[in-house]
């Protein structure tokens, strides 16, 4: 048996490396590339990359490119050509929209239209999975394996970085936890095989596996669930869902670590700062380079199946959750509305949910 890390284990390493500003090498079918996150790269590594010969690009998503009026010839991503005098602060300004309104003139930006963008696309997927801004410096290489070995860099097949399928989960721990809503509670911890965030299932009472279980897919919200933020309705929804399960005597709350619609807490706070500049939730996500919603509800369906449930009465105002559960093999017998938590501070947020995200409020 080899002691070397598997591809899945190297994927976890690659995420951690990007978060620390360490480059990663992606290996494609024809060639490879050095990739490093724009928000974490330091000045020395930046100058080293600039000094190497090759077509160094700053890859951003089409959403971010649209904000910057840059052409995304590759469809979902754009390969921005670095000017000769490009500084690290210039890279940060392209990647992070925090000062877009203060310094709106960042171009005109030139983008590449020839060549294959598969490695650039894989790099963006990897950054998103690491909860970083989806903006990376990418330098194609003909000797990628040798560069990785010579510099001690994590090398990863590009298809592994680009794979957005949920990882396999293991139920690693479970214990009885008496809850305020019901004295018979049980908490399960599910750990993905790819080293990403753990997710939790809270069983309330003793749900019958042969009947549709009252369930909620609740995405973690540190600001709302823990801090009591009035900018969203997450905290009230969490407590109302658990109370309803307690009143009915049974239910399952799936607490999924997909903060900020799957972009992570740091990026969610960046989006909040953009909202203070006048952008709505969806517009803020787009300016950061993300889609409206980056969450993966297949994770919730997988956990429900592992707990032995095939049918659910789903507590949600979001039809997309119903569709995703159905597509993942869970029968949704009823959508149970959950309309709580409206405040003057989140009125615009909820209106955006309804008009742009299709929530039934």
XYZ file of C-alpha atoms in Angstrom:
361
model
C 0.000 0.000 0.000
C 1.349 3.422 -0.946
C 1.568 6.236 1.598
C 1.197 8.896 -1.073
C -1.940 11.070 -0.997
C -4.819 10.216 -3.306
C -6.231 12.697 -5.813
C -9.027 13.515 -3.353
C -6.499 14.169 -0.605
C -4.425 16.356 -2.914
C -7.587 18.334 -3.673
C -7.888 19.157 0.024
C -4.220 20.204 0.061
C -4.722 22.384 -2.996
C -7.586 24.273 -1.356
C -5.490 24.896 1.752
C -2.505 26.003 -0.346
C -4.571 28.549 -2.261
C -5.978 29.941 0.974
C -2.398 30.515 2.209
C -1.200 32.112 -1.015
C 0.785 29.059 -2.135
C 0.615 28.215 -5.858
C -0.880 24.939 -7.068
C -0.084 23.138 -10.314
C -2.991 21.857 -12.404
C -2.236 19.090 -14.884
C -4.337 18.986 -18.052
C -4.445 16.618 -21.013
C -2.045 18.654 -23.150
C -0.240 20.900 -20.683
C -0.410 22.256 -17.158
C -0.455 25.576 -15.346
C 0.633 27.265 -12.141
C -2.402 28.807 -10.443
C -2.532 31.025 -7.363
C -5.397 32.936 -5.771
C -5.346 36.668 -6.503
C -6.477 37.624 -3.007
C -3.775 35.666 -1.146
C -0.644 35.807 -3.321
C 2.222 37.757 -1.784
C 4.511 40.260 -3.540
C 7.515 37.912 -3.902
C 5.553 35.124 -5.563
C 3.790 37.689 -7.743
C 7.098 39.052 -9.028
C 8.389 35.512 -9.591
C 5.363 34.673 -11.734
C 5.671 37.910 -13.705
C 9.334 37.169 -14.391
C 8.634 33.755 -15.916
C 8.108 33.576 -19.663
C 4.614 32.618 -20.766
C 1.078 33.896 -21.071
C 0.328 34.959 -17.503
C -3.354 35.816 -17.130
C -5.642 36.966 -14.364
C -8.663 34.728 -14.792
C -12.007 36.023 -13.540
C -15.578 34.835 -14.000
C -17.884 36.190 -16.671
C -19.942 37.805 -13.877
C -16.946 39.825 -12.699
C -15.884 40.524 -16.282
C -19.289 42.020 -17.022
C -18.861 44.415 -14.104
C -15.448 45.465 -15.447
C -16.672 45.676 -19.057
C -14.157 43.039 -20.114
C -14.972 40.546 -22.851
C -15.397 36.952 -21.669
C -14.456 35.179 -24.893
C -14.393 31.847 -23.051
C -18.056 32.068 -22.015
C -18.061 31.589 -18.257
C -14.556 32.933 -17.595
C -12.318 35.685 -18.935
C -8.511 35.575 -19.198
C -7.362 39.122 -18.517
C -3.923 39.995 -19.958
C -1.691 41.620 -17.352
C -0.230 44.972 -18.447
C 3.560 45.103 -18.258
C 3.385 47.528 -15.354
C 0.709 45.553 -13.480
C 1.199 45.706 -9.733
C -0.145 43.470 -6.999
C -2.552 46.233 -5.980
C -3.863 46.247 -9.586
C -4.473 42.492 -9.347
C -6.342 42.959 -6.069
C -8.456 45.736 -7.557
C -9.536 43.528 -10.462
C -10.302 40.604 -8.144
C -12.104 42.483 -5.362
C -14.915 44.975 -6.139
C -14.703 46.739 -2.775
C -13.395 49.971 -4.326
C -15.109 49.741 -7.720
C -17.215 52.835 -7.109
C -14.295 54.769 -5.632
C -11.964 53.887 -8.535
C -14.225 52.830 -11.431
C -11.661 53.182 -14.242
C -9.705 49.920 -14.300
C -9.465 49.389 -18.031
C -9.805 49.051 -20.804
C -8.953 45.430 -20.039
C -7.668 43.130 -22.760
C -8.702 39.485 -22.610
C -7.412 36.440 -24.450
C -9.585 34.809 -27.086
C -7.279 32.107 -28.471
C -6.263 28.842 -26.847
C -7.900 26.483 -24.407
C -9.359 27.872 -21.162
C -10.001 24.497 -19.499
C -7.244 24.951 -16.915
C -8.405 28.490 -16.158
C -11.947 27.211 -15.673
C -10.715 24.474 -13.335
C -8.754 27.068 -11.351
C -11.906 29.126 -10.794
C -13.805 26.048 -9.595
C -10.980 25.270 -7.173
C -10.981 28.814 -5.769
C -14.738 28.696 -5.241
C -14.476 25.395 -3.400
C -11.831 27.013 -1.162
C -14.289 29.881 -0.430
C -11.956 32.406 -2.046
C -12.719 35.145 -4.529
C -12.934 33.482 -7.979
C -9.945 35.327 -9.406
C -6.576 33.656 -9.997
C -3.262 34.222 -11.680
C -2.735 31.394 -14.167
C 0.501 30.667 -16.019
C 0.361 27.804 -18.570
C 3.341 25.448 -18.468
C 4.777 22.817 -20.754
C 6.740 21.224 -17.905
C 4.132 21.350 -15.160
C 5.158 18.115 -13.422
C 8.787 19.184 -13.223
C 7.903 22.644 -11.886
C 5.677 21.117 -9.207
C 8.388 18.671 -8.127
C 11.182 21.256 -8.172
C 9.181 23.700 -6.021
C 7.371 21.256 -3.755
C 3.973 22.369 -5.058
C 0.780 20.357 -4.891
C -0.013 18.943 -8.342
C -3.592 18.036 -9.168
C -5.377 16.754 -12.293
C -7.436 19.603 -13.714
C -10.536 17.410 -13.984
C -10.434 16.828 -10.215
C -10.349 20.575 -9.562
C -13.216 21.167 -12.000
C -15.418 18.352 -10.665
C -18.388 19.928 -8.859
C -20.092 16.699 -7.823
C -20.630 16.369 -4.046
C -18.087 14.263 -2.218
C -19.047 11.047 -0.470
C -20.065 11.524 3.184
C -19.480 9.493 6.306
C -21.602 9.712 9.457
C -18.647 9.986 11.822
C -20.406 10.767 15.106
C -23.898 10.873 16.582
C -25.207 11.451 20.055
C -28.394 12.177 21.958
C -28.733 15.896 22.730
C -31.841 17.071 24.633
C -33.125 20.222 22.943
C -35.330 23.096 24.071
C -37.918 22.157 21.425
C -37.881 18.442 22.271
C -36.056 16.454 24.933
C -35.348 13.678 22.442
C -32.845 15.179 20.050
C -30.001 13.475 18.219
C -27.158 15.246 16.404
C -25.243 13.602 13.553
C -21.983 14.896 12.083
C -21.308 14.076 8.418
C -17.780 14.489 7.104
C -17.037 14.623 3.346
C -14.199 12.524 1.979
C -12.605 15.511 0.229
C -11.724 17.408 3.402
C -14.342 20.132 2.898
C -16.717 21.414 5.577
C -18.663 19.025 7.784
C -22.465 19.145 7.787
C -24.928 18.321 10.559
C -28.283 16.592 10.853
C -30.456 17.227 13.905
C -33.084 14.548 14.462
C -35.956 15.736 16.606
C -38.088 13.059 18.269
C -38.207 9.689 16.521
C -39.142 10.320 12.860
C -40.791 7.373 11.104
C -38.615 6.274 8.173
C -41.668 4.936 6.335
C -43.452 8.317 6.269
C -42.568 11.732 4.808
C -40.383 13.466 7.383
C -40.805 17.160 8.180
C -37.380 18.479 7.160
C -35.523 21.686 6.464
C -32.331 22.310 4.508
C -30.844 25.183 6.482
C -27.668 26.834 5.226
C -25.375 28.024 7.996
C -25.647 31.739 8.700
C -23.214 32.936 11.348
C -24.542 36.482 11.270
C -28.215 35.509 11.477
C -28.216 32.244 13.431
C -25.587 33.236 16.020
C -25.352 37.036 16.044
C -29.039 37.821 15.522
C -28.461 39.939 12.421
C -31.511 41.781 11.130
C -30.189 41.811 7.541
C -31.706 38.369 6.812
C -34.438 36.029 8.050
C -32.167 33.022 8.655
C -32.155 33.003 12.452
C -35.943 33.231 12.787
C -36.347 30.549 10.101
C -33.984 28.215 11.960
C -35.799 28.623 15.260
C -39.271 28.456 13.706
C -38.416 25.264 11.839
C -37.101 23.566 14.967
C -40.119 24.731 16.972
C -42.516 23.309 14.380
C -40.674 19.993 14.427
C -40.863 20.007 18.217
C -44.594 20.766 18.148
C -45.220 17.913 15.698
C -42.999 15.586 17.716
C -40.594 14.680 14.909
C -38.441 16.158 12.179
C -34.961 16.509 10.723
C -33.048 19.775 10.393
C -30.096 19.573 8.011
C -27.589 22.256 8.969
C -25.390 22.649 5.899
C -22.140 24.608 6.092
C -22.804 26.641 2.952
C -22.564 30.136 4.403
C -23.627 33.057 2.245
C -25.383 30.937 -0.388
C -22.237 28.865 -0.708
C -19.616 31.627 -1.046
C -18.331 31.532 2.541
C -18.514 34.007 5.403
C -15.694 36.289 4.221
C -17.253 36.690 0.797
C -20.697 37.141 2.327
C -19.363 40.053 4.364
C -17.823 41.461 1.186
C -21.271 41.206 -0.383
C -22.766 42.993 2.636
C -20.289 45.837 2.134
C -21.379 46.085 -1.501
C -25.014 46.162 -0.397
C -24.138 49.173 1.736
C -23.030 50.806 -1.542
C -26.516 50.293 -2.993
C -26.380 46.877 -4.676
C -28.901 44.147 -3.917
C -27.955 40.607 -2.875
C -27.767 39.203 -6.405
C -25.918 42.211 -7.822
C -23.363 42.036 -4.999
C -22.706 38.344 -5.670
C -22.233 39.034 -9.359
C -19.783 41.870 -8.725
C -17.739 39.481 -6.583
C -17.714 37.008 -9.450
C -20.230 34.519 -8.093
C -23.565 33.264 -9.342
C -26.821 34.151 -7.558
C -26.610 30.969 -5.477
C -23.554 28.691 -5.252
C -25.064 26.171 -2.814
C -25.376 22.461 -3.562
C -28.614 21.039 -2.185
C -27.677 17.544 -3.357
C -25.724 17.345 -0.103
C -28.954 17.550 1.897
C -30.605 14.865 -0.211
C -27.615 12.563 0.282
C -27.675 13.015 4.060
C -31.421 12.350 4.231
C -30.918 9.108 2.305
C -28.120 8.070 4.638
C -30.451 8.649 7.577
C -32.969 6.308 5.952
C -35.512 8.801 4.580
C -36.951 8.718 1.061
C -39.825 11.207 1.443
C -40.103 14.630 3.005
C -42.426 17.468 3.803
C -39.957 20.247 3.084
C -39.986 23.422 5.160
C -38.961 26.044 2.618
C -40.000 29.075 0.594
C -37.470 28.204 -2.114
C -38.816 26.114 -5.035
C -35.224 25.369 -6.122
C -34.773 23.264 -3.007
C -37.840 21.220 -3.905
C -36.596 20.731 -7.463
C -33.112 19.709 -6.338
C -34.414 17.229 -3.763
C -36.714 15.681 -6.343
C -33.916 15.447 -8.904
C -31.736 13.770 -6.255
C -34.249 11.024 -5.570
C -36.092 12.399 -2.523
C -39.865 12.610 -2.928
C -41.214 15.946 -1.699
C -44.831 15.269 -0.771
C -45.459 18.827 0.440
C -43.755 22.198 0.496
C -44.396 23.671 3.930
C -44.092 27.500 3.926
C -41.831 29.165 6.497
C -42.665 32.862 6.580
C -41.037 34.466 9.595
C -38.381 37.038 10.390
C -39.454 40.015 8.286
C -37.891 43.254 9.584
C -37.536 46.787 8.215
C -33.824 46.081 7.811
C -34.306 43.017 5.583
C -37.305 44.170 3.533
C -35.177 44.833 0.425
C -33.324 41.535 0.907
C -36.580 39.583 1.025
C -37.978 41.455 -1.974
C -34.863 40.502 -3.955
C -35.329 36.882 -2.879
C -38.825 36.953 -4.304
C -38.215 38.873 -7.525
C -34.795 37.538 -8.543
C -34.501 34.156 -6.811
C -38.106 32.981 -7.068
C -38.763 32.547 -3.351
C -42.454 32.265 -2.489
C -42.928 34.888 0.215
